[in-house]
Each structure stands twice: as C-alpha cells, then as structure tokens.
mmCIF file of C-alpha atoms in Angstrom:
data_model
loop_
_atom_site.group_PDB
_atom_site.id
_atom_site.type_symbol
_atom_site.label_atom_id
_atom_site.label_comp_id
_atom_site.label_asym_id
_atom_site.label_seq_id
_atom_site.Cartn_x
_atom_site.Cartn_y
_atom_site.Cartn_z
ATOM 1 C CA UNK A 1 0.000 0.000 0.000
ATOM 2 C CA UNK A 2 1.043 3.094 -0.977
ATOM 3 C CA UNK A 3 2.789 6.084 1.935
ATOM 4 C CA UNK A 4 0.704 9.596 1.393
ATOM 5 C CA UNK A 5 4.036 12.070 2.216
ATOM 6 C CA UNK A 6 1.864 14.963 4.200
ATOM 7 C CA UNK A 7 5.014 16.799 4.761
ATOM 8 C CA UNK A 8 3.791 19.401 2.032
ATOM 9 C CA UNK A 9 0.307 19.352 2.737
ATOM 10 C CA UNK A 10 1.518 20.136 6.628
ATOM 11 C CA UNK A 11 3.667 22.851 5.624
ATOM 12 C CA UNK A 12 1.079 24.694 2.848
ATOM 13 C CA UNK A 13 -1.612 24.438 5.875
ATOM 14 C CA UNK A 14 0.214 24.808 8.979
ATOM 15 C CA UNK A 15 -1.443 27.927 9.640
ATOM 16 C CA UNK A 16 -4.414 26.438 8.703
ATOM 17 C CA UNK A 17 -6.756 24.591 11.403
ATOM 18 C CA UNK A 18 -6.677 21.781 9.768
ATOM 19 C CA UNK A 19 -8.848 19.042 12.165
ATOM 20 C CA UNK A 20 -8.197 15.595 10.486
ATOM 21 C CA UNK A 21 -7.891 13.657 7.148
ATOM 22 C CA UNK A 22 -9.423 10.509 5.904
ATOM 23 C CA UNK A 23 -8.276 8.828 2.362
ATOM 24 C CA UNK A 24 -9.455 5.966 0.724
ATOM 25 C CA UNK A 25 -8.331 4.286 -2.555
ATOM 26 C CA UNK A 26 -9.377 0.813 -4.295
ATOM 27 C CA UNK A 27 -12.105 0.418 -0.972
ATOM 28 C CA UNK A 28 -8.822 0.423 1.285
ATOM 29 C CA UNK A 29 -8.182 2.879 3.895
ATOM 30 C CA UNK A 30 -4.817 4.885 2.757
ATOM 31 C CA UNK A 31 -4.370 7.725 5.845
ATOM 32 C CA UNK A 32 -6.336 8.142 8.351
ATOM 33 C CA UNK A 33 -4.694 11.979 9.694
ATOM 34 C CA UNK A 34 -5.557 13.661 12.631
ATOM 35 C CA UNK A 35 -4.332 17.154 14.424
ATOM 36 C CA UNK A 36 -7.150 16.977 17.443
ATOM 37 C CA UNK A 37 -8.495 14.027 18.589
ATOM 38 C CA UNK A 38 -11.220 12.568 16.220
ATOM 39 C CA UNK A 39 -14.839 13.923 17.003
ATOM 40 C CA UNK A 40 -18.388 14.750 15.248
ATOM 41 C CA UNK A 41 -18.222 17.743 14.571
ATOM 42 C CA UNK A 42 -21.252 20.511 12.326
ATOM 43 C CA UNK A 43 -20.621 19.517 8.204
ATOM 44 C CA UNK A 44 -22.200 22.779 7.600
ATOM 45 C CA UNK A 45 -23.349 22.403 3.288
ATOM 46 C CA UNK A 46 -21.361 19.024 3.381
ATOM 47 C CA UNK A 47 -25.194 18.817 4.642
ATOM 48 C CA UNK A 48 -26.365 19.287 0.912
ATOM 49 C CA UNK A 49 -24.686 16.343 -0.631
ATOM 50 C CA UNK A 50 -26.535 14.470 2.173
ATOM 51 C CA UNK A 51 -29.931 15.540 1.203
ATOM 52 C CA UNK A 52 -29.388 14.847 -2.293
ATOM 53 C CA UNK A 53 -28.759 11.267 -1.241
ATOM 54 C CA UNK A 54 -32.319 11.533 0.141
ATOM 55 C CA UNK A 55 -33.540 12.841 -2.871
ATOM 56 C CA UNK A 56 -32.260 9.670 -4.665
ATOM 57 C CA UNK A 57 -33.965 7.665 -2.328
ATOM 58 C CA UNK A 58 -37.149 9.321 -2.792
ATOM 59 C CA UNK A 59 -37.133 9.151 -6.545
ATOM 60 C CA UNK A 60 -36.309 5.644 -6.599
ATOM 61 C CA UNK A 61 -39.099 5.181 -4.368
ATOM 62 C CA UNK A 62 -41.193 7.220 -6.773
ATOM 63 C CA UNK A 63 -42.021 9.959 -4.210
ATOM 64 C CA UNK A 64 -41.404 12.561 -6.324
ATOM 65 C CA UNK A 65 -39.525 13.022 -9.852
ATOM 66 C CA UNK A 66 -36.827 15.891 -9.983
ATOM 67 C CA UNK A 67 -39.165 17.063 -13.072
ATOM 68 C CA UNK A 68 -42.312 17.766 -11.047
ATOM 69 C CA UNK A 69 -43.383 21.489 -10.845
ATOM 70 C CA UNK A 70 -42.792 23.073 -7.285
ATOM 71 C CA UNK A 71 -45.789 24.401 -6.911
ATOM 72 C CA UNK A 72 -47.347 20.744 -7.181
ATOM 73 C CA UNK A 73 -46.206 19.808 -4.001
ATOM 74 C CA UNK A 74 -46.298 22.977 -2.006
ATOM 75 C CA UNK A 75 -49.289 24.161 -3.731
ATOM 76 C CA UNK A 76 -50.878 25.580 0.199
ATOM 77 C CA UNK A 77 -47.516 27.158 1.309
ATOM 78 C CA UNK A 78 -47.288 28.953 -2.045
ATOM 79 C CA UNK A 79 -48.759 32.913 -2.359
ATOM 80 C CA UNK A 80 -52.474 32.985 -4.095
ATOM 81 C CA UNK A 81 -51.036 35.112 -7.283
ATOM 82 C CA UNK A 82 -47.487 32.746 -7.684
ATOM 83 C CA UNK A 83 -45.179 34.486 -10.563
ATOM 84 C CA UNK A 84 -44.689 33.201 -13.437
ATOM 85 C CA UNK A 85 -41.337 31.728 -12.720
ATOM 86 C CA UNK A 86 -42.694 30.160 -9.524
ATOM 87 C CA UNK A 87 -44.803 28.722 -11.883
ATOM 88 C CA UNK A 88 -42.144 27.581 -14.016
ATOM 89 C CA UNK A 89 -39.777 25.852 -10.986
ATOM 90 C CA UNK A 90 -38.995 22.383 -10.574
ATOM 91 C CA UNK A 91 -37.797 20.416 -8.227
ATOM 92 C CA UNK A 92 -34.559 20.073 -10.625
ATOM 93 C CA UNK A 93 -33.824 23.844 -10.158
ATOM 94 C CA UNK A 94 -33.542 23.076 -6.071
ATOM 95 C CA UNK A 95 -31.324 20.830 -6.156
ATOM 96 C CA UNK A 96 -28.972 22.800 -9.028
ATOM 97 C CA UNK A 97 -28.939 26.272 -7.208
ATOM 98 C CA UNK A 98 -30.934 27.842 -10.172
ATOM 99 C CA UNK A 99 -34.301 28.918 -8.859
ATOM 100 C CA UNK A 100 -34.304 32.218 -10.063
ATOM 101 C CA UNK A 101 -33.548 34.008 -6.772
ATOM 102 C CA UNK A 102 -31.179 37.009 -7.016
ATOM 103 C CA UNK A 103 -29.824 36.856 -3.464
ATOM 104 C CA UNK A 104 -29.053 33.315 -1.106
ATOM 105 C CA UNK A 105 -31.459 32.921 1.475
ATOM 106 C CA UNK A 106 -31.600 30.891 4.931
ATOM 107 C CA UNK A 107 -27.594 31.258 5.172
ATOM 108 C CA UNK A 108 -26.026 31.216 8.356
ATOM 109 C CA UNK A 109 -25.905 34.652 9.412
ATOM 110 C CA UNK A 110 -29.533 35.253 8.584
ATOM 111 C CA UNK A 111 -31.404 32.380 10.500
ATOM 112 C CA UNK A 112 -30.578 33.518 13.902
ATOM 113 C CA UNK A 113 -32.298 37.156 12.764
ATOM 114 C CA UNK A 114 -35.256 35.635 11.307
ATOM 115 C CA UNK A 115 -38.280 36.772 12.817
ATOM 116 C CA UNK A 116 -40.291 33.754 10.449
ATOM 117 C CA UNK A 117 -41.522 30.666 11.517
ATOM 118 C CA UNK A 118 -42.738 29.240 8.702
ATOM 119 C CA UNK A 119 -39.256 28.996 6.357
ATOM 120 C CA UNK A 120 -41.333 27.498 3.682
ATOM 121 C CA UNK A 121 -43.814 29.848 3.228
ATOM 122 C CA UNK A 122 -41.244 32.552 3.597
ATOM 123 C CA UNK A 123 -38.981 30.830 0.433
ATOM 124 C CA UNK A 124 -41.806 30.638 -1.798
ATOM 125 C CA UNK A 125 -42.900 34.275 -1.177
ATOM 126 C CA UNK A 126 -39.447 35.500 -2.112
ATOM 127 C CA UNK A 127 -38.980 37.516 -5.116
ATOM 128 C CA UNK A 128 -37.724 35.571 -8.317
ATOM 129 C CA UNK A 129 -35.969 37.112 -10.607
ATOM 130 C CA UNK A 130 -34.492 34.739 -13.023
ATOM 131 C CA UNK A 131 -36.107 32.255 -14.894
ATOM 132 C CA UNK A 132 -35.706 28.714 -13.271
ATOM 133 C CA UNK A 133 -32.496 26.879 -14.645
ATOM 134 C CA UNK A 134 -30.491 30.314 -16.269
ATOM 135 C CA UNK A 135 -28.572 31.697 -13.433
ATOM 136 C CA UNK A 136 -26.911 30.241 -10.203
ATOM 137 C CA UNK A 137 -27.074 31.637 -6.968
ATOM 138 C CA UNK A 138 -25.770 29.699 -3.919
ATOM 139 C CA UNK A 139 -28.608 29.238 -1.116
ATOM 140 C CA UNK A 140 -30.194 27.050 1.594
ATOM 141 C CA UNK A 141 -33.355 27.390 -0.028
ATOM 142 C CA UNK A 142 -33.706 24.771 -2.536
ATOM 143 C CA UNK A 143 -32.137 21.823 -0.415
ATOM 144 C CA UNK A 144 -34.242 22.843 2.366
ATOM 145 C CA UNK A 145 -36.919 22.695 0.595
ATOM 146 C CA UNK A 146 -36.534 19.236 -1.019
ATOM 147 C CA UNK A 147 -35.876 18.289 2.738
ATOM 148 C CA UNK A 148 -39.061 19.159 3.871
ATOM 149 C CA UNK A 149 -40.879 17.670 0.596
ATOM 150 C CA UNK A 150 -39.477 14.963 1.501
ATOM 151 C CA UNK A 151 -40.266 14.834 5.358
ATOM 152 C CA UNK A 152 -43.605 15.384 4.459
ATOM 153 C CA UNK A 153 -44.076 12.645 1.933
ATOM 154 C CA UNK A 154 -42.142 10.101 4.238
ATOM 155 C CA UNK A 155 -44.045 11.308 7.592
ATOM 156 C CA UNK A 156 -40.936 11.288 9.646
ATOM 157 C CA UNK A 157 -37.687 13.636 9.925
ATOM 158 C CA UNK A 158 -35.211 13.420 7.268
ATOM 159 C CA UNK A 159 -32.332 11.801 9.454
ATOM 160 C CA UNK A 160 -34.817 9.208 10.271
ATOM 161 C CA UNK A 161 -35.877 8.903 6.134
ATOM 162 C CA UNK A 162 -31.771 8.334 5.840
ATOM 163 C CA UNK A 163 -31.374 5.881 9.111
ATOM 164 C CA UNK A 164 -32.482 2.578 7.648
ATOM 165 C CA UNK A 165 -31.725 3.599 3.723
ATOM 166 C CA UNK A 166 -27.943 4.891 3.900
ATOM 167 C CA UNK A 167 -26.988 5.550 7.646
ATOM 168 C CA UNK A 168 -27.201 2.609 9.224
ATOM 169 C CA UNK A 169 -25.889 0.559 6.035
ATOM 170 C CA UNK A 170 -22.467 2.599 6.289
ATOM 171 C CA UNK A 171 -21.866 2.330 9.478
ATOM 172 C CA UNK A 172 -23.180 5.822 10.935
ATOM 173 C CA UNK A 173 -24.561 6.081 14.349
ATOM 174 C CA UNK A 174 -27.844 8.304 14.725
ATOM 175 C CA UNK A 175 -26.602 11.789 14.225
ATOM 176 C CA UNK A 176 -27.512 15.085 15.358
ATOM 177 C CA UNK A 177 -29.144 17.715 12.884
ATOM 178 C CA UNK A 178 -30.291 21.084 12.771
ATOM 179 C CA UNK A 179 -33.829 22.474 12.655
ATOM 180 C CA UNK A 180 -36.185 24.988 11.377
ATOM 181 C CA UNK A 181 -38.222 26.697 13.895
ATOM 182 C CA UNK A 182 -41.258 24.105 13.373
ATOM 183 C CA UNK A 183 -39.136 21.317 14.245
ATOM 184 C CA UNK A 184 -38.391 19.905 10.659
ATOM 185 C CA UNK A 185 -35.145 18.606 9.811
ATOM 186 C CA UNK A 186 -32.920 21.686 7.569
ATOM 187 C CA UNK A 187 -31.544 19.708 5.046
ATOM 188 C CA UNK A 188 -29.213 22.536 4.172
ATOM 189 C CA UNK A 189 -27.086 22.263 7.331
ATOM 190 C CA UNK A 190 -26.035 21.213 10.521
ATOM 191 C CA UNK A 191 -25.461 17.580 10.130
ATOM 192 C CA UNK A 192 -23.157 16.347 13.005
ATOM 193 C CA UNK A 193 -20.767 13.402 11.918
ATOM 194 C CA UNK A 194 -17.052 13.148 12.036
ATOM 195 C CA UNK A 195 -14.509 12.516 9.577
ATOM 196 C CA UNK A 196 -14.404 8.966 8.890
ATOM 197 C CA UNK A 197 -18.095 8.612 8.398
ATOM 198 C CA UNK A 198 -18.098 11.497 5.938
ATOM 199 C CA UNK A 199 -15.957 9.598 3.886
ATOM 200 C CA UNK A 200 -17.402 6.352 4.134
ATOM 201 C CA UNK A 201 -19.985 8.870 2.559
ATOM 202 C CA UNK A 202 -17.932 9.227 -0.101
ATOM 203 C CA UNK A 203 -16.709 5.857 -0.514
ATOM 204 C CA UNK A 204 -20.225 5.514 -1.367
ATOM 205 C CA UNK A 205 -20.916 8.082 -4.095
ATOM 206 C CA UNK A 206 -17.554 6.670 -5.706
ATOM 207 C CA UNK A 207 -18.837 3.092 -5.470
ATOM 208 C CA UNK A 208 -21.910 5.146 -7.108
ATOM 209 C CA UNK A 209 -24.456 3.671 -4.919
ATOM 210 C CA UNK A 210 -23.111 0.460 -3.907
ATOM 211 C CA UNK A 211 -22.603 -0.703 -0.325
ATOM 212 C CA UNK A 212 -20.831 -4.518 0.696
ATOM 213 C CA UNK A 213 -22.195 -5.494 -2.797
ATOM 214 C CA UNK A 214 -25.420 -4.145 -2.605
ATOM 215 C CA UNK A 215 -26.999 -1.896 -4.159
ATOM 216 C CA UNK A 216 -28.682 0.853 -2.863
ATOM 217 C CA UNK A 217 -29.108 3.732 -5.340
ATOM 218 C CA UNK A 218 -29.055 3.260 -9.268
ATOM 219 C CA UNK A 219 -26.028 4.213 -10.549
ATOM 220 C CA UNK A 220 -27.209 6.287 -12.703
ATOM 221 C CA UNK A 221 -28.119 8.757 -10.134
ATOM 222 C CA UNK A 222 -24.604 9.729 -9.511
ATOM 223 C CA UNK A 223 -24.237 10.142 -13.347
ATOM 224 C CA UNK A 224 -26.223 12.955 -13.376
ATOM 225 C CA UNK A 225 -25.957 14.420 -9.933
ATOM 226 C CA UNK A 226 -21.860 15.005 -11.512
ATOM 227 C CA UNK A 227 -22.765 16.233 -14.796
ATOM 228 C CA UNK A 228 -22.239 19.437 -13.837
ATOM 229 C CA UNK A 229 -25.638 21.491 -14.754
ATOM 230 C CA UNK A 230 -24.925 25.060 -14.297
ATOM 231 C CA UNK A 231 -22.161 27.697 -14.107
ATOM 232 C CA UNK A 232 -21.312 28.461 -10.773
ATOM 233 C CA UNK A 233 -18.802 30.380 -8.396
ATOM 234 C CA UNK A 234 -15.279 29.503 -8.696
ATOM 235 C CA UNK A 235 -12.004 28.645 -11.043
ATOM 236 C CA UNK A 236 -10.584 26.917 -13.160
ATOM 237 C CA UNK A 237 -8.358 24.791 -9.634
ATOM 238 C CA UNK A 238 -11.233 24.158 -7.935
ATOM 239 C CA UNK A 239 -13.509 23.553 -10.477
ATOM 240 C CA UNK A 240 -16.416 26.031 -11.662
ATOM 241 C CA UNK A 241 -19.192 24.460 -12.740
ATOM 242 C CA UNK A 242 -22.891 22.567 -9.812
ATOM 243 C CA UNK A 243 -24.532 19.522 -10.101
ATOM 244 C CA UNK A 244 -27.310 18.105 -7.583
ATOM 245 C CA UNK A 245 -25.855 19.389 -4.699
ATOM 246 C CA UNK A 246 -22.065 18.923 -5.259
ATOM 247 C CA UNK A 247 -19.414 21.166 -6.529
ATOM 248 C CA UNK A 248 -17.743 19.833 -10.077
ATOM 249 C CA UNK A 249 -14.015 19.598 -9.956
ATOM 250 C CA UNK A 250 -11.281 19.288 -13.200
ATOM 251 C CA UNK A 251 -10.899 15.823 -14.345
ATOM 252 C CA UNK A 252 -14.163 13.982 -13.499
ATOM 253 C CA UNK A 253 -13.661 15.107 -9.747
ATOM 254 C CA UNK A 254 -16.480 16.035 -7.516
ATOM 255 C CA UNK A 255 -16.660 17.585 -3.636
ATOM 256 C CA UNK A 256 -19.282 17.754 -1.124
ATOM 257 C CA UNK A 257 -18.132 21.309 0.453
ATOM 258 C CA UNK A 258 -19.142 22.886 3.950
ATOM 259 C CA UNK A 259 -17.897 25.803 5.496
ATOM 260 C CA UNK A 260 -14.991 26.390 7.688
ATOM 261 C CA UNK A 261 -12.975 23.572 5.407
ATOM 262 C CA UNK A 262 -15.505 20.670 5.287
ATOM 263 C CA UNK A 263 -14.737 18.656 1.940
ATOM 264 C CA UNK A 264 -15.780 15.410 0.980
ATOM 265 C CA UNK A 265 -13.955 15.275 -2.456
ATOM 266 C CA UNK A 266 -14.763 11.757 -5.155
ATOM 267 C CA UNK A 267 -11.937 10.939 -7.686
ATOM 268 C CA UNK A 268 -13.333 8.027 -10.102
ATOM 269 C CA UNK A 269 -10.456 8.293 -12.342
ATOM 270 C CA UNK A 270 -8.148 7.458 -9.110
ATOM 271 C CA UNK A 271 -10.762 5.517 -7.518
ATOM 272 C CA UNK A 272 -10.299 7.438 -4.128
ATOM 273 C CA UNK A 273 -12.125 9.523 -1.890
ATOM 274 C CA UNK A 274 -10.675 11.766 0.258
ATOM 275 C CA UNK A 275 -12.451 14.026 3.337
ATOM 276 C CA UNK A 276 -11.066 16.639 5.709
ATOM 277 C CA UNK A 277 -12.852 18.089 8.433
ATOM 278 C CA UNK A 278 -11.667 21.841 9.584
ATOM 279 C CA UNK A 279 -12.564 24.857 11.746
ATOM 280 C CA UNK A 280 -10.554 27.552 9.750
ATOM 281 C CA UNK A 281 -12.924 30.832 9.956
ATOM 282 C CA UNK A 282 -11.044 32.996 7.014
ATOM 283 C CA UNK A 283 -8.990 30.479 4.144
ATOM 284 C CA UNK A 284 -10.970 27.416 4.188
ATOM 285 C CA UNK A 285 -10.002 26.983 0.506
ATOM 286 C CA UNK A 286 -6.939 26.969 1.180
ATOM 287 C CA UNK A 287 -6.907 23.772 2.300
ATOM 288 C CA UNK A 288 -8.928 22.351 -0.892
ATOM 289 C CA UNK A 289 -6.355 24.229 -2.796
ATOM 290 C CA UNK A 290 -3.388 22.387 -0.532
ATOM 291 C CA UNK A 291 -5.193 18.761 -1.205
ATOM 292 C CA UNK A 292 -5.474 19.350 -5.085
ATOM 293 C CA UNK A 293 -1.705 20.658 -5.302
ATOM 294 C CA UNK A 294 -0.213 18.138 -2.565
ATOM 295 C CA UNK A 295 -2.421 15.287 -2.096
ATOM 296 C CA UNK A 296 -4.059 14.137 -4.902
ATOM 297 C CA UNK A 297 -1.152 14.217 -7.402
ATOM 298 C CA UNK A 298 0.304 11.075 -4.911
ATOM 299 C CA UNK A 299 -3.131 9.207 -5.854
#
C-alpha cells in the first residue's frame, strides 16, 4: 500500500486549522490523519450532498420526480397570485442552485435574525428574478426545501428517512441535525458526523451507490448528480461548474463542500475519496487548494 508524504500538505496548511484527514483508494483505507483528537463535529453544506442522497432515495421510491413542478407539491404554502417563474420551478432547479432568486437565502448569518416561523412559506414568497435553470445563486433554499418535501411525503424527519436507507448501512450512528423553527429537519445544514463517516460517505458516491455489494441507489443517479448542470462560483483549480448538490471539480472530480474547510472530495479516475474536516474561519479553501496541489497528485 502506498505512503501519502503529508510533509507538504503540513507545511502549505500549517497555519491552517486543519482538524483531520481521511483517504481511501481501491475500498482500502490509505491515511487516516488527525491534528485533534477525532470527534463529530457541524458539516455545515457538506449537509447538501446528504440531502441529495435523500432525494435519490425518494425518486427511486417514486415519491417525487426531480421534473415535477414546485408548486405541485407545495401548492398551500405557495402565495395565491405565484409568478410566473414560480410557476415555471422544478424540483430540478432546487437541487442545481438555479431557482431564479437574485440573493441566497436561509444562510447562516440570517437564520438567527429571522423573525419567520414558517421557512417554507417565507422561500416561496421570495422575489424571483431569473427564470428557473439560467442563473446560479448559492442558497439554503432549494435543499431545504426538497428536505421538507421529503419529510412530508415520508411522515418522519429526514435523518430518520436516511437511518435505515444509507446511515445505518455505512456504518453511521444516529446523528444530530439542525432544525427549522417548526421542528423539521434543515436539510441545508447542521449535520453532526465526524470525519471517517463522511468519507465512508464518499466511498459511497464513488462506489456510485453500492454498499458490501449491494446496491442501494441506481447508478445512474450519480451520473447525473456530476454532470455538472450550471455555471457556478469559482475557477478553473477548484472547479467552476454545480450539479445536484455537489461542486464539479477538473478531471471527473467532484466535492461535497461545507464551510470552515468541510470537503468530501470523489476521484473516479483514481478511484479514491478523500475528506477533511476543519474549523478555519477565514482560508478554508486553502486547504482544498493544498489537497489538489499536494495530495491528490500522490493518488
């Protein structure tokens, strides 16, 4: 088995706070690298990737299809006189960042201040400004949304939906989650898990849907959740481009990406997965820029 060198990685992030490293190649554990002591610790929109492995559930269990209008499912939440692009929305646009919204909503900073209670009704009562499926703009809204679509069609909270379907399969103790002021699950956020379970998460997605030999999700879910859909924030290093809740890297590489220097990053062409957990509050992609320079190229 190959020796990951970190000696570079250490140095380019030393200033960095850097919490711990997991890597796995060919279903093997390569490094398992840790600064603090291994604990869960908030994913932040490593969150996403997780609802849009609920999603796939749901469509597979013919819930809901990604091309059904929004409207059709929230029809009571929605205002009397929607807009025509509310009308236009699908479930697709949620989970590709393209809604039509011109500024993010339910970030961070903003939930504390929120006077709302009702987070649905207060999404679809937002202005839109874009036609569904033209123009990116990072928010909580869509997976949060899709979270609570899918709470209500499965009658329980969306941790529990994922329990018996991917949780418990890989390995991943009941975990702590955020929620909306009602009590419902934000699928946008807050999932507690630590570093090796995120990338048994990944481990997953790479094995695109496959667990011990089973299968759990068709592959060709993670086909299209990678395709890349829409421009989005970022360059030509890190990649530039969003697909159902993950960030498309160069080469046929994808990440699941939280704040503070969460990444869960999938690398079919090296058949590896490799996830970091941090708590660095001002160059978090800094350390995604340190793995793609000194980490991956030993893959």
């Amino acid at each position: 088995m190959k020796k990951i060198q970190m000696d570079a990685f250490e140095a380019a992030t030393q200033e960095l706070a850097v919490r711990g490293m997991v890597i796995y190649q060919n279903g093997e554990e390569l490094l398992h690298y840790s600064r603090v002591p291994e604990a869960r610790q908030n994913q932040y929109s490593v969150t996403k990737s997780f609802t849009a492995a609920a999603v796939a559930f749901a469509v597979k269990e013919g819930l809901f299809s990604l091309e059904d209008s929004v409207l059709d499912h929230f029809t009571d939440d929605a205002p009397e006189k929607p807009s025509e692009f509310l009308k236009e929305m699908k479930l697709k646009h949620l989970i590709t960042m393209s809604m039509g919204f011109e500024e993010p909503m339910l970030m961070g900073i903003m939930r504390p201040k929120m006077t709302e209670k009702d987070w649905v009704k207060f999404v679809l009562r937002a202005n839109t400004v874009h036609k569904p499926g033209t123009v990116f703009q990072y928010n909580n809204a869509g997976p949060y949304l899709l979270g609570i679509l899918i709470q209500r069609k499965a009658g329980c909270s969306l941790v529990e939906y994922l329990m018996p379907r991917l949780f418990e399969p890989l390995g991943i103790p009941m975990p702590e989650c955020e929620n909306d002021p009602l009590g419902n699950t934000f699928g946008a956020g807050g999932l507690v898990i630590n570093v090796s379970e995120l990338a048994r998460f990944g481990l997953f997605c790479l094995q695109k849907g496959v667990w011990n030999g089973e299968r759990l999700l068709p592959e060709e879910w993670f086909l299209e959740a990678a395709a890349g859909f829409i421009e989005s924030e970022g360059d030509e290093e890190i990649g530039h481009r969003y697909g159902y809740l993950i960030w498309i890297m160069p080469d046929g590489m994808y990440r699941a990406d939280g704040k503070y220097g969460q990444y869960c990053i999938v690398i079919p062409k090296k058949q590896a997965v490799i996830a970091v957990n941090s708590m660095e509050t001002e160059r978090e992609k800094d350390i995604l820029r340190a793995v793609i320079r000194h980490i991956i190229p030993q893959l």
